[in-house]
Coordinates of C-alpha atoms and ligand atoms in Angstrom, one line a residue:
M1 CA 0.0 -0.2 0.0
N2 CA 0.9 3.7 -0.5
K3 CA 2.3 5.2 2.1
G4 CA 3.5 8.1 0.3
A5 CA 3.4 11.9 1.3
N6 CA 0.7 12.4 -1.3
I7 CA -1.8 11.2 1.1
I8 CA -4.3 13.8 2.9
D9 CA -4.5 13.1 6.7
G10 CA -7.7 13.7 7.5
K11 CA -7.6 13.0 10.7
A12 CA -4.9 15.8 11.5
I13 CA -6.9 18.5 9.4
A14 CA -10.1 17.6 12.0
A15 CA -7.6 17.5 15.3
T16 CA -6.6 21.4 14.0
I17 CA -10.4 22.2 13.4
K18 CA -11.0 20.5 16.9
D19 CA -8.5 22.7 18.5
E20 CA -9.7 26.1 16.5
L21 CA -13.5 25.1 18.0
I22 CA -12.3 24.8 21.3
L23 CA -11.1 28.2 21.4
D24 CA -13.9 29.7 19.2
T25 CA -16.7 28.0 21.9
E26 CA -14.8 29.6 24.7
Q27 CA -14.8 33.0 23.5
F28 CA -18.4 32.7 22.4
F29 CA -19.1 31.3 25.8
Q30 CA -17.1 34.1 27.6
N31 CA -19.1 36.8 25.3
T32 CA -22.6 35.2 26.0
K33 CA -22.4 32.6 28.8
I34 CA -23.9 29.9 26.5
Q35 CA -22.8 26.4 25.4
P36 CA -23.5 25.3 22.0
K37 CA -26.1 22.6 22.3
L38 CA -26.6 19.7 20.0
S39 CA -29.7 17.5 20.3
V40 CA -29.9 14.3 18.2
I41 CA -33.1 12.5 17.1
I42 CA -32.9 9.1 16.4
L43 CA -35.6 6.3 16.0
G44 CA -35.0 3.0 16.2
Q45 CA -31.9 0.7 16.8
D46 CA -29.7 0.5 13.4
P47 CA -26.4 -0.2 14.5
A48 CA -24.8 1.9 12.3
S49 CA -27.0 4.8 13.5
L50 CA -26.5 4.2 16.9
F51 CA -22.7 4.2 16.3
Y52 CA -22.9 7.5 14.5
V53 CA -24.6 9.1 16.9
R54 CA -22.1 7.9 20.2
M55 CA -19.6 9.6 17.6
I56 CA -21.5 12.7 17.5
E57 CA -21.7 12.3 21.1
K58 CA -18.1 11.9 21.8
T59 CA -17.4 14.8 19.3
C60 CA -19.7 17.2 21.5
Q61 CA -17.6 16.3 24.4
K62 CA -14.2 17.3 22.7
V63 CA -15.3 20.8 22.0
N64 CA -17.3 21.3 25.0
F65 CA -20.7 21.3 23.6
Q66 CA -23.8 20.0 25.1
F67 CA -25.3 17.3 24.1
E68 CA -29.1 15.7 24.1
K69 CA -30.1 12.2 22.6
H70 CA -33.8 11.7 21.8
A71 CA -33.6 7.6 21.0
L72 CA -36.9 7.1 20.5
S73 CA -39.1 3.5 19.4
S74 CA -39.3 2.8 15.7
K75 CA -43.1 2.5 16.0
I76 CA -43.6 6.0 17.2
S77 CA -46.2 8.2 15.3
E78 CA -45.6 11.0 13.0
D79 CA -47.7 12.9 14.9
E80 CA -45.3 12.3 18.4
L81 CA -42.0 13.0 16.1
L82 CA -43.2 16.3 15.2
E83 CA -44.8 17.2 18.5
L84 CA -40.7 16.3 19.7
I85 CA -39.4 18.5 16.9
K86 CA -41.4 21.4 17.7
Q87 CA -40.4 21.1 21.5
Q88 CA -37.0 21.2 20.0
N89 CA -37.1 23.9 17.4
N90 CA -38.9 26.5 20.5
D91 CA -36.2 25.1 23.3
N92 CA -34.0 28.2 23.0
K93 CA -31.5 26.4 24.8
V94 CA -30.8 24.0 21.5
H95 CA -28.9 24.9 18.9
G96 CA -28.7 22.3 16.6
I97 CA -31.0 19.6 15.7
I98 CA -30.3 16.5 14.0
I99 CA -32.9 13.7 12.8
Q100 CA -31.1 10.9 11.9
T101 CA -32.3 8.8 8.8
P102 CA -33.6 6.3 7.2
L103 CA -36.7 7.0 9.4
P104 CA -39.4 4.2 9.7
K105 CA -41.5 3.7 6.5
H106 CA -44.7 4.9 8.1
I107 CA -42.8 8.8 8.4
N108 CA -43.4 10.9 6.0
Q109 CA -39.4 12.0 5.6
E110 CA -40.3 15.0 3.7
K111 CA -42.9 16.2 6.3
I112 CA -40.1 15.8 9.1
Q113 CA -37.8 17.5 6.9
R114 CA -39.9 20.6 6.7
A115 CA -41.1 20.5 10.2
L116 CA -37.0 21.3 11.3
N117 CA -36.5 24.6 12.0
P118 CA -34.0 26.0 9.1
G119 CA -31.6 28.1 11.9
K120 CA -31.6 24.7 14.0
D121 CA -30.8 22.3 10.5
V122 CA -27.5 22.1 11.1
D123 CA -27.3 18.7 9.0
C124 CA -29.1 20.6 5.9
F125 CA -31.9 18.4 6.2
N126 CA -35.0 20.9 5.3
P127 CA -35.1 21.5 2.1
V128 CA -35.3 25.5 2.9
N129 CA -31.6 25.2 3.9
M130 CA -30.9 23.2 0.3
G131 CA -33.0 25.8 -1.4
N132 CA -30.8 28.8 0.0
L133 CA -27.7 26.9 -1.2
A134 CA -28.8 26.3 -4.8
M135 CA -29.5 30.3 -4.9
G136 CA -26.0 30.9 -3.8
N137 CA -27.1 32.6 -0.3
P138 CA -26.6 29.3 2.1
V139 CA -27.0 29.9 5.9
F140 CA -25.2 26.0 6.6
L141 CA -23.0 23.9 4.2
P142 CA -24.1 20.4 4.3
C143 CA -21.6 18.7 6.7
T144 CA -19.9 16.2 4.0
P145 CA -19.8 18.3 1.1
N146 CA -18.3 20.8 3.0
A147 CA -16.0 18.4 4.5
V148 CA -14.7 17.9 1.0
V149 CA -14.2 21.4 0.3
E150 CA -12.8 22.3 3.7
I151 CA -10.2 19.6 2.9
L152 CA -9.4 21.1 -0.6
K153 CA -8.7 24.5 1.3
R154 CA -6.5 23.2 4.3
E155 CA -4.5 21.3 2.0
N156 CA -4.4 24.6 -0.8
I157 CA -5.8 23.0 -3.5
E158 CA -6.8 25.6 -5.8
V159 CA -10.5 24.9 -6.5
E160 CA -11.2 28.1 -8.7
G161 CA -11.3 27.7 -12.0
K162 CA -10.7 24.1 -12.0
H163 CA -13.0 20.9 -13.5
V164 CA -14.2 19.2 -10.6
V165 CA -15.5 15.6 -11.7
I166 CA -18.3 14.7 -8.9
V167 CA -19.7 10.9 -9.1
G168 CA -23.0 10.4 -7.0
R169 CA -25.8 12.8 -7.3
S170 CA -27.2 12.0 -3.9
N171 CA -29.0 14.9 -2.1
I172 CA -26.9 14.4 0.8
V173 CA -23.2 14.5 -0.7
G174 CA -22.8 15.2 -4.3
K175 CA -25.4 17.6 -5.5
P176 CA -24.7 20.0 -2.6
L177 CA -21.0 19.4 -3.2
A178 CA -21.6 20.7 -6.8
L179 CA -23.9 23.7 -5.4
I180 CA -21.0 24.8 -3.0
L181 CA -18.2 24.7 -5.7
L182 CA -20.3 26.5 -8.1
L183 CA -20.8 29.3 -5.4
K184 CA -19.2 32.5 -6.3
Q185 CA -16.8 32.9 -3.6
P186 CA -13.6 32.0 -2.5
N187 CA -12.6 28.0 -2.4
A188 CA -15.5 27.6 -5.2
N189 CA -16.0 28.9 -9.0
A190 CA -15.1 25.8 -9.8
T191 CA -16.2 24.2 -13.1
V192 CA -18.3 20.9 -12.1
T193 CA -19.1 17.8 -13.8
V194 CA -21.4 15.6 -11.8
C195 CA -21.8 11.7 -13.2
H196 CA -24.4 8.9 -11.7
S197 CA -25.6 5.8 -12.5
R198 CA -27.1 6.6 -15.8
T199 CA -23.6 8.3 -16.9
T200 CA -22.2 6.8 -19.9
N201 CA -18.2 6.4 -19.9
I202 CA -17.3 8.0 -16.6
S203 CA -13.9 7.5 -17.2
S204 CA -14.3 9.9 -20.2
F205 CA -14.9 12.4 -17.3
T206 CA -12.6 11.6 -14.8
R207 CA -9.8 11.5 -17.1
K208 CA -10.0 14.8 -17.8
A209 CA -10.5 15.9 -14.1
D210 CA -8.5 18.3 -12.0
I211 CA -10.2 16.7 -9.0
I212 CA -12.3 14.2 -8.4
V213 CA -14.8 13.5 -5.7
A214 CA -16.0 10.0 -5.4
A215 CA -19.5 9.4 -3.5
A216 CA -21.0 6.6 -5.1
G217 CA -21.1 4.0 -2.5
K218 CA -19.5 1.5 -4.5
A219 CA -16.3 -0.2 -3.3
G220 CA -13.5 0.1 -5.8
L221 CA -15.2 1.7 -8.4
I222 CA -12.2 4.4 -9.5
K223 CA -9.4 2.6 -11.0
G224 CA -5.9 3.9 -11.8
D225 CA -6.9 3.6 -15.6
M226 CA -9.9 6.4 -14.8
V227 CA -7.1 8.6 -13.9
E228 CA -5.0 10.8 -16.0
N229 CA -2.5 13.9 -15.6
N230 CA -2.3 13.5 -11.7
P231 CA -5.4 14.9 -10.1
V232 CA -6.5 15.1 -6.8
V233 CA -8.9 12.8 -5.5
I234 CA -10.9 13.1 -2.7
D235 CA -12.7 9.5 -1.2
V236 CA -16.1 10.5 0.4
G237 CA -17.0 6.6 0.0
T238 CA -17.5 4.4 3.2
N239 CA -18.1 0.6 2.2
E240 CA -17.6 -2.5 4.3
V241 CA -16.0 -5.5 2.2
E242 CA -15.3 -8.3 4.2
G243 CA -15.4 -6.5 7.5
K244 CA -13.4 -3.8 6.3
L245 CA -14.1 -0.1 5.6
V246 CA -12.9 0.6 2.1
G247 CA -14.0 3.8 0.2
D248 CA -15.2 4.2 -3.5
V249 CA -11.5 4.5 -4.9
D250 CA -9.0 1.3 -5.7
F251 CA -6.6 3.3 -3.4
D252 CA -3.6 0.7 -4.1
E253 CA -3.8 1.9 -7.9
V254 CA -5.2 5.3 -7.9
S255 CA -2.7 6.8 -4.9
K256 CA 0.1 6.3 -7.7
V257 CA -1.3 8.4 -10.0
V258 CA -2.6 11.3 -8.3
S259 CA -0.8 14.6 -6.6
K260 CA -3.2 14.1 -3.7
I261 CA -5.5 11.5 -2.5
T262 CA -7.8 11.0 1.0
P263 CA -7.5 7.6 2.3
V264 CA -10.6 5.3 3.9
P265 CA -10.7 5.2 6.9
G266 CA -8.9 8.6 8.1
G267 CA -9.8 11.0 5.3
V268 CA -13.2 12.8 4.7
G269 CA -15.4 11.3 7.9
P270 CA -13.2 12.9 10.7
V271 CA -13.5 16.1 9.1
T272 CA -17.2 15.8 8.7
N273 CA -18.0 15.8 11.8
M274 CA -15.9 18.9 12.7
M275 CA -18.3 20.6 10.1
L276 CA -21.1 19.4 12.0
M277 CA -19.7 20.8 15.3
K278 CA -19.0 24.2 13.3
N279 CA -22.7 24.4 12.1
T280 CA -23.8 23.8 15.5
L281 CA -21.5 27.0 17.0
R282 CA -22.7 28.8 13.8
A283 CA -26.5 28.2 14.7
A284 CA -25.6 29.3 18.4
K285 CA -24.2 32.5 17.1
N286 CA -27.0 33.2 14.7
M287 CA -29.4 32.9 17.7
T288 CA -27.8 35.2 20.3
E289 CA -27.5 37.6 17.1
K290 CA -30.8 37.2 15.4
V291 CA -29.7 36.3 12.1
Y292 CA -32.0 33.9 11.7
Ligands
NAP1 P1 -26.3 7.4 -2.4 O1 -27.7 8.3 -2.0 O2 -26.3 6.0 -2.7 O3 -26.0 8.0 -3.7 C1 -25.0 7.4 -4.6 C2 -24.8 8.2 -5.9 O4 -24.3 7.3 -6.1 C3 -26.2 8.2 -6.4 O5 -26.3 9.4 -7.3 C4 -25.9 7.3 -7.9 O6 -26.6 7.3 -9.1 C5 -24.4 6.9 -7.9 N1 -23.9 6.0 -8.1 C6 -24.2 4.8 -7.7 N2 -23.5 3.7 -8.2 C7 -22.6 4.2 -9.4 C8 -21.7 3.9 -10.0 N3 -21.6 2.7 -10.8 N4 -21.2 4.9 -11.5 C9 -21.5 6.1 -11.3 N5 -22.5 6.5 -10.0 C10 -23.1 5.7 -9.0 O7 -25.0 7.5 -1.4 P2 -24.8 8.7 -0.8 O8 -25.3 8.9 0.6 O9 -24.6 10.1 -1.6 O10 -22.9 8.5 0.1 C11 -22.4 7.9 -1.0 C12 -21.3 7.3 -0.4 O11 -20.6 8.4 0.8 C13 -21.5 6.3 0.5 O12 -20.4 5.5 0.4 C14 -21.4 6.7 1.9 O13 -21.6 5.7 3.0 C15 -20.9 7.7 2.1 N6 -20.3 8.8 3.0 C16 -20.1 9.0 3.6 C17 -19.6 10.4 4.9 C18 -18.7 10.7 5.2 O14 -18.5 11.6 6.1 N7 -17.4 9.8 5.1 C19 -20.9 10.9 4.6 C20 -22.2 10.4 3.9 C21 -21.8 9.4 2.9 P3 -28.3 7.6 -8.9 O15 -28.7 8.6 -8.8 O16 -28.0 7.0 -10.7 O17 -28.4 6.4 -8.8

């Protein structure tokens, strides 16, 4: 396996952001006596979701945020869930709210998304926040796409005017990432191509990319022969293969022909968590400054 200097250390980037957040949170507390608080709503016992929520709790502890978990039965009614969201929306001590997906089939996801106060929607779950982003005026940036952009920024990788090819068009990764990279602002202004499962000849796009972002959820999708001219490769994919976590990029092949690459694990994942914390602090600041 390539252990060379071209491997981006997502854990180190996350550690730097964590230290910055601790200072920023301390400063905010000194000024306002408010400790940011993140509330997580989780339905059922999905092990991956429970693991993710535990990780969020630990990250909150590291950056001195309050954390509150609402673990509910997957049989809860839609009205009961809406009532809890309403209560969290109205609780001035709660700054950020996450509703863990997938939701049980009897619950209308869009109704739940729209019920969430956009000013507390630190995971950009409410379509209002996606709409604000699409209009070029985001309040929060979705955590995973924002982690990709943050990594590029901190690695001093120029994005402006570059051709970024994203593989994946989901509402939580590919599509919002394209919208962020199209923003008319520093660390954006890119030319973006979005590929998906119906794209014919993905290689013809990835070979022309300055930056490739793989977010398809397909282990080993991006092979060495799909890459030319030493691009930067950011691997968002997290797939379990024979009990091992791997990305969407065939790391052994691709890492030999790129200028920089993120590994899985230890790439985008740790930075995503920090983006969630950043959004929660932003939400707390916005509430005190009555921005939203
Ligand atoms: P998703 O909702 O399943 O979307 C996958 C996207 O990839 C879809 O747009 C799909 O195309 C496209 N796709 C699937 N197979 C393809 C193929 N063979 N060729 C080209 N495109 C293909 O997944 P997601 O939620 O966006 O997540 C993507 C990956 O990122 C997953 O592995 C997930 O676990 C990971 N992830 C990581 C983090 C993190 O923090 N590291 C956070 C979120 C997600 P269609 O639209 O045509 O179906």
